[in-house]
Short mmCIF file of C-alpha atoms in Angstrom, two decimals:
data_model
loop_
_atom_site.label_atom_id
_atom_site.label_comp_id
_atom_site.label_asym_id
_atom_site.label_seq_id
_atom_site.Cartn_x
_atom_site.Cartn_y
_atom_site.Cartn_z
CA GLN A 1 17.19 175.45 104.36
CA VAL A 2 19.30 177.39 101.88
CA GLN A 3 20.65 175.26 99.09
CA LEU A 4 22.85 176.08 96.12
CA VAL A 5 23.00 173.38 93.49
CA GLU A 6 25.49 173.55 90.64
CA SER A 7 25.02 171.78 87.35
CA GLY A 8 26.50 171.75 83.88
CA GLY A 9 29.94 170.37 84.58
CA GLY A 10 31.46 167.61 82.55
CA LEU A 11 34.27 166.54 80.28
CA VAL A 12 35.17 168.66 77.26
CA GLN A 13 38.08 169.00 74.90
CA ALA A 14 40.36 172.00 75.01
CA GLY A 15 38.75 174.86 73.17
CA GLY A 16 35.27 173.69 74.01
CA SER A 17 32.58 175.33 76.08
CA LEU A 18 30.46 174.60 79.12
CA ARG A 19 27.77 176.55 80.87
CA LEU A 20 27.50 176.11 84.61
CA SER A 21 24.32 176.91 86.47
CA CYS A 22 23.74 177.41 90.16
CA ALA A 23 20.17 177.40 91.37
CA ALA A 24 19.49 178.71 94.85
CA SER A 25 16.55 177.79 97.01
CA GLY A 26 15.37 178.53 100.52
CA ARG A 27 16.11 182.24 100.22
CA THR A 28 15.92 184.92 97.56
CA PHE A 29 19.33 186.31 96.58
CA SER A 30 18.23 188.92 94.07
CA ARG A 31 20.05 191.62 96.05
CA HIS A 32 23.18 189.64 96.89
CA VAL A 33 26.56 189.30 95.24
CA MET A 34 26.96 185.86 93.72
CA GLY A 35 30.14 184.26 92.54
CA TRP A 36 32.10 181.25 91.39
CA PHE A 37 35.19 179.65 92.86
CA ARG A 38 37.16 176.62 91.80
CA GLN A 39 39.60 174.17 93.29
CA ALA A 40 41.98 171.98 91.34
CA PRO A 41 43.64 168.88 92.82
CA GLY A 42 46.46 169.83 95.13
CA LYS A 43 45.68 173.53 94.92
CA GLU A 44 43.92 176.05 97.07
CA ARG A 45 40.44 177.22 96.25
CA GLU A 46 40.57 180.29 94.04
CA PHE A 47 38.18 182.99 93.05
CA VAL A 48 36.89 182.87 89.48
CA ALA A 49 34.17 185.46 89.01
CA ALA A 50 31.49 187.43 90.81
CA ILE A 51 28.55 189.61 89.89
CA SER A 52 26.67 192.34 91.69
CA TRP A 53 22.98 192.06 92.42
CA SER A 54 22.03 194.33 89.53
CA SER A 55 24.59 192.82 87.12
CA SER A 56 26.09 196.29 86.79
CA SER A 57 29.46 195.13 88.08
CA ARG A 58 31.38 191.97 87.32
CA LEU A 59 34.83 190.84 88.31
CA TYR A 60 36.96 188.03 86.92
CA THR A 61 40.26 186.57 87.84
CA ASP A 62 42.84 187.42 85.18
CA THR A 63 43.22 183.89 83.90
CA VAL A 64 39.62 183.68 82.71
CA LYS A 65 39.04 187.21 81.42
CA GLY A 66 37.80 187.19 77.87
CA ARG A 67 36.85 183.52 78.07
CA PHE A 68 34.35 183.26 80.92
CA THR A 69 31.19 185.27 81.42
CA ILE A 70 29.22 185.40 84.64
CA SER A 71 25.55 186.28 84.52
CA ARG A 72 22.47 185.95 86.65
CA ASP A 73 18.74 185.68 86.41
CA ASN A 74 17.25 187.06 89.58
CA ALA A 75 13.78 185.87 88.65
CA LYS A 76 15.17 182.34 88.70
CA ASN A 77 17.46 182.90 91.69
CA THR A 78 20.23 181.51 89.53
CA VAL A 79 23.76 182.45 88.59
CA TYR A 80 25.56 181.16 85.50
CA LEU A 81 29.12 180.82 84.33
CA GLN A 82 29.60 180.55 80.58
CA MET A 83 33.03 179.09 79.93
CA ASN A 84 34.44 179.31 76.43
CA SER A 85 37.84 178.44 75.00
CA LEU A 86 38.43 176.06 77.86
CA LYS A 87 41.97 175.04 78.71
CA PRO A 88 43.26 172.00 80.59
CA GLU A 89 44.28 174.30 83.42
CA ASP A 90 40.61 175.14 83.92
CA THR A 91 40.08 171.62 85.21
CA ALA A 92 38.71 171.87 88.74
CA VAL A 93 35.68 171.49 90.90
CA TYR A 94 33.63 174.63 90.49
CA TYR A 95 31.60 176.01 93.37
CA CYS A 96 29.02 178.75 93.37
CA ALA A 97 28.74 180.99 96.39
CA VAL A 98 26.51 183.79 97.64
CA GLN A 99 27.28 186.55 100.09
CA GLY A 100 25.27 186.58 103.28
CA LEU A 101 24.35 190.26 103.19
CA PRO A 102 22.54 192.12 100.42
CA TYR A 103 23.81 195.04 98.34
CA GLY A 104 27.45 194.10 98.54
CA SER A 105 29.50 196.79 96.86
CA THR A 106 32.42 194.63 95.79
CA PRO A 107 31.63 191.65 93.56
CA GLY A 108 34.92 189.96 94.23
CA PRO A 109 36.69 187.47 96.46
CA ARG A 110 36.77 189.56 99.64
CA GLY A 111 33.09 189.51 100.46
CA ALA A 112 31.65 187.24 103.08
CA TYR A 113 30.35 184.29 101.11
CA ASP A 114 28.14 182.49 103.56
CA TYR A 115 26.43 180.04 101.22
CA TRP A 116 28.14 177.45 99.05
CA GLY A 117 27.11 174.79 96.62
CA GLN A 118 28.36 171.24 96.57
CA GLY A 119 30.50 171.73 93.49
CA THR A 120 30.50 170.41 89.96
CA GLN A 121 33.46 168.82 88.21
CA VAL A 122 34.85 170.41 85.07
CA THR A 123 37.48 168.42 83.21
CA VAL A 124 39.19 169.76 80.10
CA SER A 125 41.21 167.29 78.08
CA SER A 126 44.16 168.25 75.92
#
């Protein structure tokens, strides 16, 4: 069974940093687009960042550009989200996701993300 397990969430003060990890098991995703989404209370789920299989292409939503960095380690079947200069508005449950087909050309929100993690809570205090 494919599983994606996020970790690294927690409570931090504004301006602080967190590094989220998402470890996949049950299938190798070294040739798949991987990404991060988040959902705040009362809001719709939104795209945060995605990365191509080779790490040659990355895409971020405008609100996190310059602060967040997505990366991956294909040997570990893991995707990361380094979050710096955190703001209270970053507070949300963060989910990692993986596209179902390999070699996706667009590392963004429009791909078919067939696999999802359970989410990890990120809370940024002011």
